[in-house]
Short mmCIF file of C-alpha atoms in Angstrom, two decimals:
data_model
loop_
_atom_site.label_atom_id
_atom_site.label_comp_id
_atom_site.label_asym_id
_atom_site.label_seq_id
_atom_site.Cartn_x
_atom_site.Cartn_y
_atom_site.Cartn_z
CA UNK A 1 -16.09 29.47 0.81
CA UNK A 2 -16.20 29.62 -3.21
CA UNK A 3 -18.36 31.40 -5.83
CA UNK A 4 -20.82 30.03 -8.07
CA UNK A 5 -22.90 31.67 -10.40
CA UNK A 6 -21.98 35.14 -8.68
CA UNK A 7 -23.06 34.01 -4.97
CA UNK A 8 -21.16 32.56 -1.99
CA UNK A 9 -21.67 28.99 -1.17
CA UNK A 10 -20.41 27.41 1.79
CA UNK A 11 -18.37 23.86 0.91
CA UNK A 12 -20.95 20.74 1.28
CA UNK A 13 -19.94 18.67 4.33
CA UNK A 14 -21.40 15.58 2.71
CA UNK A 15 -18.65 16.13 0.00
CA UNK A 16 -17.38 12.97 -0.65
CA UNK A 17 -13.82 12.14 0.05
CA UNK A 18 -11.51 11.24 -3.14
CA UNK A 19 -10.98 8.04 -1.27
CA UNK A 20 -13.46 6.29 0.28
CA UNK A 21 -11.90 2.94 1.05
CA UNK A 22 -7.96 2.98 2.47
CA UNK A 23 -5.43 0.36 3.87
CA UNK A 24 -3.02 1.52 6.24
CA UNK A 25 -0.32 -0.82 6.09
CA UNK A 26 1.95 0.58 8.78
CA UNK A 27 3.68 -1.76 11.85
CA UNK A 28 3.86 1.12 13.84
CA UNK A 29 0.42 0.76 16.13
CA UNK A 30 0.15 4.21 17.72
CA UNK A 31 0.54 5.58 14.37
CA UNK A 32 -1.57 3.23 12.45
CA UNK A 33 -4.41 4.20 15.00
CA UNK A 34 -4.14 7.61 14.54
CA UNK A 35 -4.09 7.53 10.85
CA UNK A 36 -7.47 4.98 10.66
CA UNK A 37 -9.49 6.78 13.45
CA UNK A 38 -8.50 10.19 12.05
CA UNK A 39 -9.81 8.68 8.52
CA UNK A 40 -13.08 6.63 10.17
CA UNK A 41 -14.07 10.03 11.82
CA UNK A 42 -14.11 11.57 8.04
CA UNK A 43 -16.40 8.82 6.79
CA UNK A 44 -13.37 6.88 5.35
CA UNK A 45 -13.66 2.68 5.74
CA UNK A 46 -10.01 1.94 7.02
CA UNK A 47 -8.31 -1.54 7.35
CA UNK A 48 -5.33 -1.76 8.96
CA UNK A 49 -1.96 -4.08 8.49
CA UNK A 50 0.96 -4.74 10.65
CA UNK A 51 2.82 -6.69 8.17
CA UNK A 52 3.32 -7.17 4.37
CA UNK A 53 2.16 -10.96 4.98
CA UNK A 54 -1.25 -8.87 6.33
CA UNK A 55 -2.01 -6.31 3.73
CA UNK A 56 -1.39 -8.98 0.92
CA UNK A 57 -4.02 -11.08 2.78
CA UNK A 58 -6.57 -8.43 3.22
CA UNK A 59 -5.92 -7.35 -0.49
CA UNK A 60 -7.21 -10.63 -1.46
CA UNK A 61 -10.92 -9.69 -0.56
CA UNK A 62 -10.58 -6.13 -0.27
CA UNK A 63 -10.25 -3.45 -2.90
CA UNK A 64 -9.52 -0.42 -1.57
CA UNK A 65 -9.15 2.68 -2.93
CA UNK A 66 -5.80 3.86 -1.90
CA UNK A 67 -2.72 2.29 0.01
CA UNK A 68 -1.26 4.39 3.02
CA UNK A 69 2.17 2.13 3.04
CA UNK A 70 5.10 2.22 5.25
CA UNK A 71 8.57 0.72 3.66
CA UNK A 72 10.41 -1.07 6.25
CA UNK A 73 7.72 -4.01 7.14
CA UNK A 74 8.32 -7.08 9.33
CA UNK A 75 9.24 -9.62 7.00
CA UNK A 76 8.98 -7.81 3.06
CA UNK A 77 9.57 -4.50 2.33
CA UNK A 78 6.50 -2.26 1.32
CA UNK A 79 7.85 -1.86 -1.89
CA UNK A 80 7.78 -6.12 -2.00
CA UNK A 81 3.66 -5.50 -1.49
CA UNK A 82 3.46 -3.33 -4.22
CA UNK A 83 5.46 -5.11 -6.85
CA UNK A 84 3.19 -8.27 -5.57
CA UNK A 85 -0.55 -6.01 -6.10
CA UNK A 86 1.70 -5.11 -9.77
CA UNK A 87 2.65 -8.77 -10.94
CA UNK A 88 -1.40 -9.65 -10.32
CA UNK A 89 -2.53 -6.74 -12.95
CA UNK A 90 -4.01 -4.36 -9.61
CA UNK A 91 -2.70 -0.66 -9.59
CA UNK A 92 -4.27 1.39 -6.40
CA UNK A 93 -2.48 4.44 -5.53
CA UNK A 94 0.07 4.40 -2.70
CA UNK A 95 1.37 7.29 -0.01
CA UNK A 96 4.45 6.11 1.07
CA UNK A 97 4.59 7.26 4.88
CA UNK A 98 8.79 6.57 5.87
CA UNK A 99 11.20 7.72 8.02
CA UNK A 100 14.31 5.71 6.66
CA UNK A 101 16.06 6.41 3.11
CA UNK A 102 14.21 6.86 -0.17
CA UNK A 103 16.13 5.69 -3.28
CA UNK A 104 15.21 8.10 -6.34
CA UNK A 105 15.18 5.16 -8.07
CA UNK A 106 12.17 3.85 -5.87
CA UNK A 107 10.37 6.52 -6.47
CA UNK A 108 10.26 6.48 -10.19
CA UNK A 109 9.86 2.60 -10.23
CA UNK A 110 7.01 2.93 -8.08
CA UNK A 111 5.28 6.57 -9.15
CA UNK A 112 3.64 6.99 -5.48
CA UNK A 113 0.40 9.47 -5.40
CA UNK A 114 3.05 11.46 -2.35
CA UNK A 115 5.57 10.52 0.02
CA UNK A 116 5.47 11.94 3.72
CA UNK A 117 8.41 11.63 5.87
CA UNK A 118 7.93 10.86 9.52
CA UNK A 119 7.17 12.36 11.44
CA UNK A 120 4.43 14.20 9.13
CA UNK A 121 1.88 16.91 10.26
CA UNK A 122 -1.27 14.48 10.57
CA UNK A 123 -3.06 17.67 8.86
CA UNK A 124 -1.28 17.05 5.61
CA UNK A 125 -1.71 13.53 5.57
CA UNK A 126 -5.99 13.58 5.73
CA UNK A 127 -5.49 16.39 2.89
CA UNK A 128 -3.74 14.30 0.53
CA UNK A 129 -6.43 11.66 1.60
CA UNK A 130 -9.85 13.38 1.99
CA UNK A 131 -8.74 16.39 -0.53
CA UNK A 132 -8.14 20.31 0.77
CA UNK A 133 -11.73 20.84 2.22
CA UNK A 134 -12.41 24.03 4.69
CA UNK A 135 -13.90 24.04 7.91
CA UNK A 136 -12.70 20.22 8.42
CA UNK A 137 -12.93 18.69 11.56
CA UNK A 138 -10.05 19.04 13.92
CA UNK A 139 -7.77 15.95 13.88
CA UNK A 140 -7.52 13.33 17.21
CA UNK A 141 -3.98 11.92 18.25
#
């Protein structure tokens, strides 16, 4: 709960999430499935890629709102998608989700909104996501 003007007010559930449109671009499909139905159950509109080849595709008529990227991709790397999304003038935040090696000098190339190493608590993934809300939902694998 928090305080406003001296009384307690319980958080709004209708609170809107900091972002409302993601692509999970992730080639793992149990994972990718947990991540979008975890983020459709919060009122989050979730596309999902298996490949680099995909997300760059869906990017072409989509704008979403944040990218939920894995590195190693069939085909191009993740960072390959984002340097793409770059070159065309588009900057959406990323959360780079990996379980391989992270160069430092990746990271400050790239500036990602967090990384999460997997395997990550699916917890602190919809946090970064939907923000640090109380009385959440519990989360579906």
């Amino acid at each position: 709960m928090r305080e406003t003007r001296g009384a307690m007010e319980e958080p709004s559930r209708q609170q809107e999430p900091p972002f409302r449109r993601v692509l999970v671009i992730e080639d793992d499909p149990v994972l990718s499935r947990i991540l979008a139905r975890n983020l459709a159950r919060r009122g989050v509109e979730v596309q999902v890629a298996a490949s680099a080849e995909a997300a760059l595709d869906l990017l072409s008529a989509w704008q979403p709102d944040l990218l939920v990227l894995d590195l190693e991709l069939p085909g191009r790397t993740g960072w390959e998608v984002v340097r793409q999304l770059r070159a065309s003038g588009r900057q959406i935040p990323v959360v780079i989700v990996t379980g391989g090696p992270l160069p430092m000098r990746r990271i400050a190339e790239f500036q990602p909104l967090a990384v999460l190493r997997k395997p990550f608590p699916l917890e602190a993934f919809l946090r970064l996501v939907q923000g640090d809300r109380e009385g959440e939902e519990s989360s579906e694998f």
